[in-house]
Short mmCIF file of C-alpha atoms and ligand atoms in Angstrom, two decimals:
data_model
loop_
_atom_site.label_atom_id
_atom_site.label_comp_id
_atom_site.label_asym_id
_atom_site.label_seq_id
_atom_site.Cartn_x
_atom_site.Cartn_y
_atom_site.Cartn_z
CA MET A 297 -11.56 11.34 18.45
CA ALA A 298 -8.34 13.89 17.83
CA LEU A 299 -9.03 16.92 15.95
CA ILE A 300 -6.20 18.68 14.52
CA GLU A 301 -6.83 22.19 12.56
CA LEU A 302 -4.60 23.92 9.98
CA SER A 303 -5.58 27.59 9.22
CA LYS A 304 -4.96 28.38 5.57
CA LEU A 305 -5.58 31.11 2.94
CA GLY A 306 -9.23 31.59 2.73
CA GLY A 307 -10.44 29.03 5.23
CA SER A 308 -9.30 25.80 7.41
CA PHE A 309 -8.67 22.46 7.23
CA LYS A 310 -9.69 19.97 9.61
CA MET A 311 -8.29 16.42 10.36
CA ARG A 312 -10.48 14.08 12.51
CA ILE A 313 -8.60 10.94 13.78
CA GLY A 314 -10.53 8.24 15.02
CA ASP A 315 -13.57 9.17 13.17
CA SER A 316 -15.35 6.13 11.11
CA LEU A 317 -15.74 6.37 7.59
CA ASP A 318 -19.50 6.35 8.01
CA ASP A 319 -18.80 9.88 9.57
CA PHE A 320 -18.24 11.70 6.24
CA ARG A 321 -21.88 11.96 5.59
CA ARG A 322 -22.10 14.46 8.31
CA TYR A 323 -19.85 16.88 6.49
CA VAL A 324 -20.89 16.97 2.81
CA PRO A 325 -23.88 18.00 0.79
CA GLU A 326 -26.31 16.08 -0.95
CA ASN A 327 -24.68 16.52 -4.38
CA THR A 328 -21.30 14.68 -3.49
CA VAL A 329 -19.53 12.30 -5.86
CA ILE A 330 -17.29 9.73 -4.22
CA ILE A 331 -13.93 8.77 -5.92
CA SER A 332 -12.16 5.70 -4.86
CA ASP A 333 -10.14 2.79 -6.30
CA GLU A 334 -10.90 -0.48 -7.43
CA ASN A 335 -9.50 -2.21 -4.33
CA VAL A 336 -11.02 0.10 -1.86
CA SER A 337 -14.38 0.02 -3.16
CA SER A 338 -14.55 -3.74 -3.70
CA ILE A 339 -14.02 -3.71 0.27
CA TYR A 340 -15.76 -0.49 1.42
CA GLY A 341 -18.16 0.25 -1.27
CA HIS A 342 -21.37 -0.62 0.41
CA ARG A 343 -20.36 2.11 2.93
CA TRP A 344 -21.00 4.72 0.57
CA ASP A 345 -24.24 3.36 -0.68
CA GLY A 346 -26.29 5.99 -1.95
CA PHE A 347 -23.75 8.34 -3.49
CA PRO A 348 -22.68 8.37 -7.06
CA ALA A 349 -19.13 6.93 -7.16
CA ILE A 350 -16.05 7.08 -9.63
CA ILE A 351 -13.86 3.86 -9.36
CA ILE A 352 -10.36 4.30 -10.93
CA GLY A 353 -7.66 1.49 -11.04
CA ALA A 354 -5.12 1.19 -8.63
CA GLY A 355 -1.34 1.80 -8.65
CA GLU A 356 1.01 4.58 -9.61
CA LYS A 357 0.55 3.85 -13.41
CA ILE A 358 -3.09 5.40 -13.23
CA LYS A 359 -1.89 8.83 -11.55
CA THR A 360 -2.13 10.52 -15.05
CA LEU A 361 -3.95 13.17 -16.71
CA ASP A 362 -5.85 10.39 -18.93
CA THR A 363 -7.33 9.27 -15.43
CA VAL A 364 -8.38 12.90 -14.47
CA HIS A 365 -10.03 13.28 -17.88
CA ALA A 366 -12.01 10.37 -17.28
CA VAL A 367 -12.97 11.81 -13.68
CA TYR A 368 -14.12 14.91 -15.38
CA SER A 369 -16.44 13.11 -17.91
CA GLN A 370 -17.75 11.18 -15.10
CA LEU A 371 -18.70 14.39 -12.85
CA MET A 372 -20.01 15.95 -15.95
CA SER A 373 -22.31 12.92 -16.48
CA TYR A 374 -23.46 13.39 -13.07
CA GLY A 375 -24.18 16.82 -13.49
CA ILE A 376 -22.10 17.85 -10.68
CA ASP A 377 -22.03 22.12 -11.19
CA ARG A 378 -19.75 24.41 -8.66
CA SER A 379 -22.14 23.40 -5.68
CA GLY A 380 -21.21 20.03 -6.08
CA PHE A 381 -18.34 18.19 -3.52
CA VAL A 382 -15.79 15.29 -4.03
CA VAL A 383 -14.86 12.83 -1.24
CA GLY A 384 -11.39 10.88 -2.11
CA ILE A 385 -11.77 7.58 -0.36
CA GLY A 386 -8.50 5.48 -0.81
CA GLY A 387 -4.77 5.82 -0.50
CA GLY A 388 -2.55 8.51 -1.55
CA ILE A 389 -3.10 8.18 -5.32
CA VAL A 390 -7.00 8.04 -4.74
CA CYS A 391 -6.29 11.56 -2.66
CA ASP A 392 -4.15 12.93 -5.50
CA ILE A 393 -6.29 12.48 -8.39
CA ALA A 394 -9.65 13.43 -6.50
CA GLY A 395 -7.81 16.52 -4.97
CA PHE A 396 -6.48 17.34 -8.56
CA ALA A 397 -9.88 16.92 -10.11
CA ALA A 398 -11.71 18.71 -7.97
CA SER A 399 -9.39 21.65 -7.66
CA THR A 400 -9.68 22.11 -11.20
CA TYR A 401 -13.03 21.33 -12.40
CA LEU A 402 -15.33 24.06 -12.99
CA ARG A 403 -12.05 26.06 -11.54
CA GLY A 404 -12.26 24.14 -8.38
CA ILE A 405 -14.95 22.57 -6.23
CA ARG A 406 -15.19 21.29 -2.40
CA PHE A 407 -13.41 18.33 -1.67
CA GLY A 408 -12.67 16.14 1.20
CA PHE A 409 -10.44 12.87 1.96
CA VAL A 410 -10.85 9.58 3.84
CA PRO A 411 -7.43 8.14 3.36
CA THR A 412 -7.42 4.44 3.81
CA THR A 413 -3.54 3.93 3.86
CA LEU A 414 -1.27 4.55 6.63
CA LEU A 415 0.69 6.71 4.21
CA ALA A 416 -1.87 8.36 3.16
CA GLN A 417 -3.40 9.16 7.05
CA CYS A 418 0.25 10.07 8.16
CA ASP A 419 1.40 12.10 5.14
CA ALA A 420 -0.04 12.11 1.61
CA ALA A 421 -3.79 13.90 2.76
CA ILE A 422 -2.17 16.40 4.62
CA GLY A 423 -0.17 19.32 3.08
CA GLY A 424 -2.82 20.75 -0.10
CA LYS A 425 -0.51 19.00 -2.64
CA ASN A 426 -2.50 17.23 -5.46
CA GLY A 427 -0.99 15.91 -8.66
CA VAL A 428 -0.20 13.48 -11.31
CA ASN A 429 2.80 12.02 -13.11
CA PHE A 430 3.58 13.27 -16.44
CA GLU A 431 5.89 11.58 -19.16
CA GLY A 432 7.81 9.56 -16.42
CA PHE A 433 8.24 12.45 -13.90
CA LYS A 434 6.44 12.27 -10.65
CA ASN A 435 3.95 14.92 -9.52
CA MET A 436 4.72 17.09 -12.38
CA ILE A 437 1.17 18.55 -12.73
CA GLY A 438 -0.66 19.76 -9.97
CA THR A 439 -1.94 22.17 -7.53
CA PHE A 440 -1.69 23.45 -3.71
CA ASN A 441 -5.27 23.34 -2.41
CA HIS A 442 -6.05 21.89 0.88
CA PRO A 443 -9.17 19.47 1.32
CA GLU A 444 -11.87 20.55 3.79
CA PHE A 445 -11.54 17.64 5.96
CA VAL A 446 -9.27 14.50 6.42
CA LEU A 447 -11.14 11.84 8.01
CA CYS A 448 -8.66 9.11 9.41
CA ASP A 449 -10.24 5.57 10.67
CA PRO A 450 -7.59 3.51 11.97
CA LYS A 451 -9.52 0.63 11.33
CA PHE A 452 -8.99 0.55 7.53
CA LEU A 453 -5.26 -0.51 8.49
CA GLN A 454 -6.63 -3.76 9.06
CA THR A 455 -7.17 -4.79 5.37
CA LEU A 456 -4.02 -2.98 4.15
CA PRO A 457 -1.35 -5.26 2.54
CA ALA A 458 1.69 -5.67 4.69
CA ILE A 459 3.79 -3.73 2.04
CA GLU A 460 1.56 -0.96 2.35
CA LEU A 461 1.97 -0.63 6.14
CA THR A 462 5.57 -0.73 5.75
CA ASN A 463 5.60 2.25 3.08
CA GLY A 464 3.69 4.36 6.08
CA PHE A 465 6.07 3.21 8.56
CA ALA A 466 9.04 4.98 6.26
CA GLU A 467 7.02 8.27 6.46
CA VAL A 468 6.41 8.19 9.81
CA VAL A 469 10.07 7.39 11.02
CA LYS A 470 10.85 10.62 8.57
CA HIS A 471 8.46 12.81 10.77
CA ALA A 472 10.34 11.76 13.72
CA LEU A 473 13.71 12.17 12.37
CA ILE A 474 13.42 15.61 10.69
CA ALA A 475 11.51 17.24 13.57
CA ASN A 476 10.84 15.53 17.06
CA PHE A 477 13.44 13.19 19.22
CA HIS A 478 10.44 11.97 21.39
CA PHE A 479 8.50 10.85 18.83
CA PHE A 480 11.70 9.08 17.52
CA ASP A 481 11.95 7.32 20.92
CA TRP A 482 8.19 6.44 21.19
CA ILE A 483 8.49 4.84 17.85
CA GLU A 484 11.25 2.67 18.72
CA LYS A 485 9.47 1.70 22.23
CA ASN A 486 6.55 0.95 20.03
CA ALA A 487 7.60 -0.79 17.02
CA SER A 488 6.06 -4.06 18.01
CA GLY A 489 2.76 -2.63 18.80
CA MET A 490 3.08 -0.85 15.31
CA MET A 491 3.48 -4.34 13.64
CA HIS A 492 0.62 -5.49 15.45
CA LEU A 493 -1.62 -2.63 14.73
CA GLU A 494 -2.53 -2.01 18.14
CA PRO A 495 -5.42 0.36 18.06
CA LYS A 496 -4.07 2.89 20.41
CA VAL A 497 -0.70 2.90 19.10
CA MET A 498 -2.01 3.33 15.78
CA THR A 499 -4.09 6.46 16.79
CA HIS A 500 -1.12 8.06 18.54
CA LEU A 501 0.80 7.40 15.57
CA ILE A 502 -1.14 8.89 13.07
CA GLU A 503 -1.72 11.70 15.47
CA ARG A 504 1.93 12.66 15.85
CA SER A 505 2.89 12.08 12.68
CA ALA A 506 -0.11 14.31 11.18
CA HIS A 507 1.14 17.11 13.83
CA ILE A 508 4.44 17.25 12.39
CA LYS A 509 3.25 17.29 8.94
CA THR A 510 0.79 20.05 9.57
CA ALA A 511 3.48 22.29 11.47
CA VAL A 512 5.84 22.03 8.88
CA VAL A 513 3.53 22.66 6.09
CA SER A 514 1.77 25.82 7.98
CA ASN A 515 5.19 27.39 8.12
CA ASP A 516 5.82 27.10 4.48
CA GLU A 517 2.65 25.85 2.43
CA LYS A 518 4.47 26.53 -1.07
CA GLU A 519 7.94 24.82 -0.41
CA LYS A 520 10.13 27.68 -0.40
CA GLY A 521 12.20 26.45 2.62
CA GLU A 522 11.43 24.56 5.70
CA ARG A 523 8.94 22.22 3.73
CA ARG A 524 11.78 21.01 1.85
CA LYS A 525 12.74 18.87 5.10
CA LEU A 526 9.86 16.90 4.23
CA ASN A 527 12.05 15.43 1.41
CA PHE A 528 14.41 13.81 3.77
CA GLY A 529 15.49 10.44 2.16
CA HIS A 530 13.41 11.17 -0.93
CA THR A 531 15.88 12.82 -3.05
CA PHE A 532 17.60 9.40 -3.36
CA GLY A 533 14.61 7.40 -2.29
CA HIS A 534 12.73 8.82 -5.65
CA ALA A 535 15.62 8.08 -7.66
CA ILE A 536 16.02 4.31 -6.14
CA GLU A 537 12.24 3.98 -6.87
CA LYS A 538 12.76 4.74 -10.33
CA VAL A 539 15.60 2.76 -11.21
CA THR A 540 14.81 -0.54 -8.88
CA GLY A 541 10.81 -0.72 -8.70
CA LEU A 542 11.17 -0.85 -4.96
CA SER A 543 8.03 0.46 -3.23
CA HIS A 544 7.89 4.13 -2.29
CA GLY A 545 8.68 3.29 1.46
CA GLN A 546 11.57 0.99 0.74
CA ALA A 547 13.20 3.31 -1.58
CA VAL A 548 12.78 6.20 0.80
CA SER A 549 14.21 3.90 3.73
CA VAL A 550 17.30 3.36 1.90
CA GLY A 551 17.29 6.97 0.88
CA MET A 552 17.03 8.02 4.49
CA SER A 553 19.93 5.64 5.49
CA VAL A 554 22.25 7.08 2.66
CA ALA A 555 21.50 10.89 3.91
CA SER A 556 22.09 9.60 7.57
CA ALA A 557 25.37 8.38 6.39
CA ILE A 558 26.11 11.48 4.74
CA SER A 559 25.18 13.32 7.93
CA LEU A 560 27.63 11.03 9.96
CA GLN A 561 30.26 11.81 7.42
CA LYS A 562 29.97 15.46 7.91
CA GLY A 563 30.07 14.82 11.85
CA TYR A 564 26.56 16.31 12.22
CA ILE A 565 25.31 13.05 13.89
CA ASN A 566 27.57 10.23 15.55
CA SER A 567 27.89 6.58 14.93
CA LYS A 568 25.52 5.67 17.74
CA GLN A 569 22.79 7.85 16.47
CA TYR A 570 23.21 6.67 12.73
CA GLU A 571 23.21 3.02 13.99
CA ARG A 572 20.01 3.78 15.94
CA ILE A 573 18.34 5.08 12.96
CA LYS A 574 19.18 1.98 10.90
CA MET A 575 18.07 -0.43 13.84
CA LEU A 576 14.43 1.10 13.87
CA LEU A 577 14.12 1.03 10.15
CA LYS A 578 15.07 -2.48 10.23
CA ALA A 579 12.74 -3.39 13.23
CA LEU A 580 9.95 -2.09 11.02
CA GLY A 581 10.58 -4.42 8.07
CA LEU A 582 12.19 -1.49 5.94
CA PRO A 583 15.48 -1.94 4.07
CA VAL A 584 18.52 -0.08 4.82
CA THR A 585 20.87 -1.05 1.97
CA MET A 586 20.46 -2.17 -1.79
CA VAL A 587 22.19 -2.87 -4.71
CA ALA A 588 21.53 -0.66 -7.75
CA HIS A 589 23.43 0.88 -10.68
CA ARG A 590 25.10 3.90 -9.23
CA GLN A 591 25.19 6.17 -12.49
CA ALA A 592 21.63 5.30 -12.96
CA VAL A 593 20.68 6.34 -9.38
CA ILE A 594 22.52 9.51 -9.77
CA ASP A 595 21.25 10.40 -13.32
CA ALA A 596 17.72 10.01 -11.96
CA MET A 597 18.55 11.88 -8.85
CA PHE A 598 19.40 15.06 -10.90
CA MET A 599 16.42 14.85 -13.28
CA ASP A 600 14.19 15.11 -10.51
CA LYS A 601 11.73 18.14 -11.00
CA LYS A 602 13.05 19.81 -7.69
CA ARG A 603 16.33 20.57 -9.31
CA GLN A 604 16.79 24.20 -9.84
CA GLU A 605 20.08 24.45 -10.95
CA ASP A 606 23.28 22.28 -10.62
CA TYR A 607 22.76 21.47 -7.25
CA ILE A 608 20.07 19.78 -4.91
CA HIS A 609 18.58 20.86 -1.63
CA PHE A 610 19.73 17.86 0.20
CA VAL A 611 18.22 17.46 3.65
CA LEU A 612 20.75 16.19 6.31
CA LEU A 613 20.18 15.43 10.07
CA LYS A 614 21.92 17.76 12.56
CA ASP A 615 20.44 15.29 15.36
CA ILE A 616 17.73 12.84 16.02
CA GLY A 617 14.79 14.97 15.50
CA SER A 618 16.52 18.08 13.66
CA ALA A 619 17.24 18.48 9.92
CA ILE A 620 19.14 20.99 7.74
CA ILE A 621 18.82 21.84 4.26
CA GLU A 622 22.15 22.37 2.45
CA LYS A 623 22.74 22.89 -1.40
CA MET A 624 24.97 20.05 -2.72
CA SER A 625 26.50 19.63 -6.23
CA LEU A 626 26.30 16.30 -8.01
CA SER A 627 30.07 15.79 -7.40
CA ASP A 628 29.74 16.57 -3.41
CA ILE A 629 27.02 14.18 -3.41
CA SER A 630 29.08 11.60 -5.58
CA GLY A 631 31.82 12.16 -3.20
CA PHE A 632 30.16 11.28 -0.27
CA ILE A 633 28.23 7.92 -1.51
CA GLY A 634 31.37 6.17 -2.69
CA ARG A 635 32.14 4.27 -5.99
CA ASP A 636 30.60 0.94 -5.75
CA ASP A 637 26.84 0.38 -6.48
CA ILE A 638 25.84 -0.56 -3.11
CA PHE A 639 23.71 2.07 -1.38
P1 ADP B 152 -0.42 5.15 -0.92
O1 ADP B 152 -1.21 5.68 0.03
O2 ADP B 152 0.88 4.58 -0.47
O3 ADP B 152 -0.05 6.33 -1.96
P2 ADP B 152 -2.06 3.87 -3.05
O4 ADP B 152 -2.95 4.67 -3.15
O5 ADP B 152 -1.42 3.13 -4.31
O6 ADP B 152 -0.99 3.85 -1.95
O7 ADP B 152 -2.70 2.35 -2.21
C1 ADP B 152 -1.90 1.36 -2.07
C2 ADP B 152 -2.67 -0.08 -2.34
O8 ADP B 152 -3.45 -0.38 -1.48
C3 ADP B 152 -3.65 0.10 -3.56
O9 ADP B 152 -3.61 -1.05 -4.39
C4 ADP B 152 -4.95 0.30 -2.97
O10 ADP B 152 -5.87 -0.18 -3.89
C5 ADP B 152 -4.78 -0.63 -1.78
N1 ADP B 152 -5.60 0.08 -0.73
C6 ADP B 152 -5.78 1.16 -0.02
N2 ADP B 152 -6.33 1.08 0.83
C7 ADP B 152 -6.58 -0.02 1.47
C8 ADP B 152 -7.32 -0.41 2.62
N3 ADP B 152 -7.50 0.02 3.62
N4 ADP B 152 -7.41 -2.00 2.40
C9 ADP B 152 -6.83 -2.73 1.31
N5 ADP B 152 -6.43 -2.19 0.04
C10 ADP B 152 -6.01 -0.93 0.32
ZN1 ZN B 153 7.08 9.93 0.52
#
C-alpha cells in the first residue's frame, strides 16, 4: 500500500492507495454516515452494512443545492451532531456532494472519501475542492476543505463502465503533460496495461497521478497561480462539454489537443511532440478532434466562472511535462483556433 500525505492548514490529509473498501472502518468513529450513489450502492452497499447511508442519484444533474438540502435533512434525521463523520463512497460527484455537505453541516464535520472511479481516485478526490453546480454553471458554489483520508481501492475499477475509465485516463494524461515527462513516457509504454486494468499498472498510475496533483495543490491551495495548470485542456474542455454533451474526459481530451495545437503554433512545442500527444490520447480511446458550433464554444468559454476580465488564464505546454500560464484575450484565442467549426 502506498501512502501519500499532504500537510494543510490545521491538519494533514492522508491518501492510501491499495487499501480495500473494508479498511474505512478503521478510520471512522461510531457515528458515521455513508454517502453514496444508487449505482455504487447497488454493487457495493453490502460492504458498509451496519452504517446509516444516504443514497443520492447518479449523474452531473444531481450535483445541486437541492441534493445537498436532502443530505442535510437526512444527516439531521440520523441525529448526526458535531462529533459525526461522513464517508463519501463513489465517483467525483459523490465526493463533491459529501465534501460540501460535511464542510457546511453544523459549520463543518469530519469527512473522508473512498473514490470508486478512476477520475475520482486520480483527481477529483484530491485537492480539497468540494462544490455543486448552480444555475447551469459548474462548481459555482463550494468550499476548500480536505478530507481526513482518501482510500483508493483499484479493484473498484473492474465494475466501472468503459467510458468512465476513459474519463479518468484524460486527467492522468493531463497530469503527465503539465508536470512530468517520465510519467508521460511511462503511460505510452503502459497504455495497453491500462486498457486491460492490470493491477500493478493501475496502482502505479493512481499513485503517480495523485502525487502530481498533491504536489501542485500543496504549492497553491487556493488557486492563485500554480494550481491553474490543472486547468490544462479544461478551458476549452468545459465549453465543449457544455455545448456538445461529450463526457468530461472526452471534452478535456479535445481541449488538450487544442491547447497543444496553440502551443505548437506559438513555437513552444514541436510537431513531433504534438503528434506524440495526440497519438497517446487516441491510444487510450480518447478523441482529439470534433465538430461543434464555433461561436457557441467560444461564448461558453468566456462565460466560465474563472474568467476575471476580458482575458483567460490559458494553460499551454512549454514541453511534454511542463506547462505555462498565459493571459489570452478572446481575439487571441479566436485567432489561433481558426474560423471553421472543427476543433
Ligand atoms: P466522476 O468520478 O467521473 O466525476 P461520477 O461520480 O459521475 O463520475 O460517476 C460516474 C458514473 O459511474 C456514475 O454513474 C456512478 O454511479 C458510476 N460508478 C462510480 N463508481 C463505480 C464503480 N466502481 N463501478 C460501477 N459504476 C460506478
Ligand atoms: Zn477534469
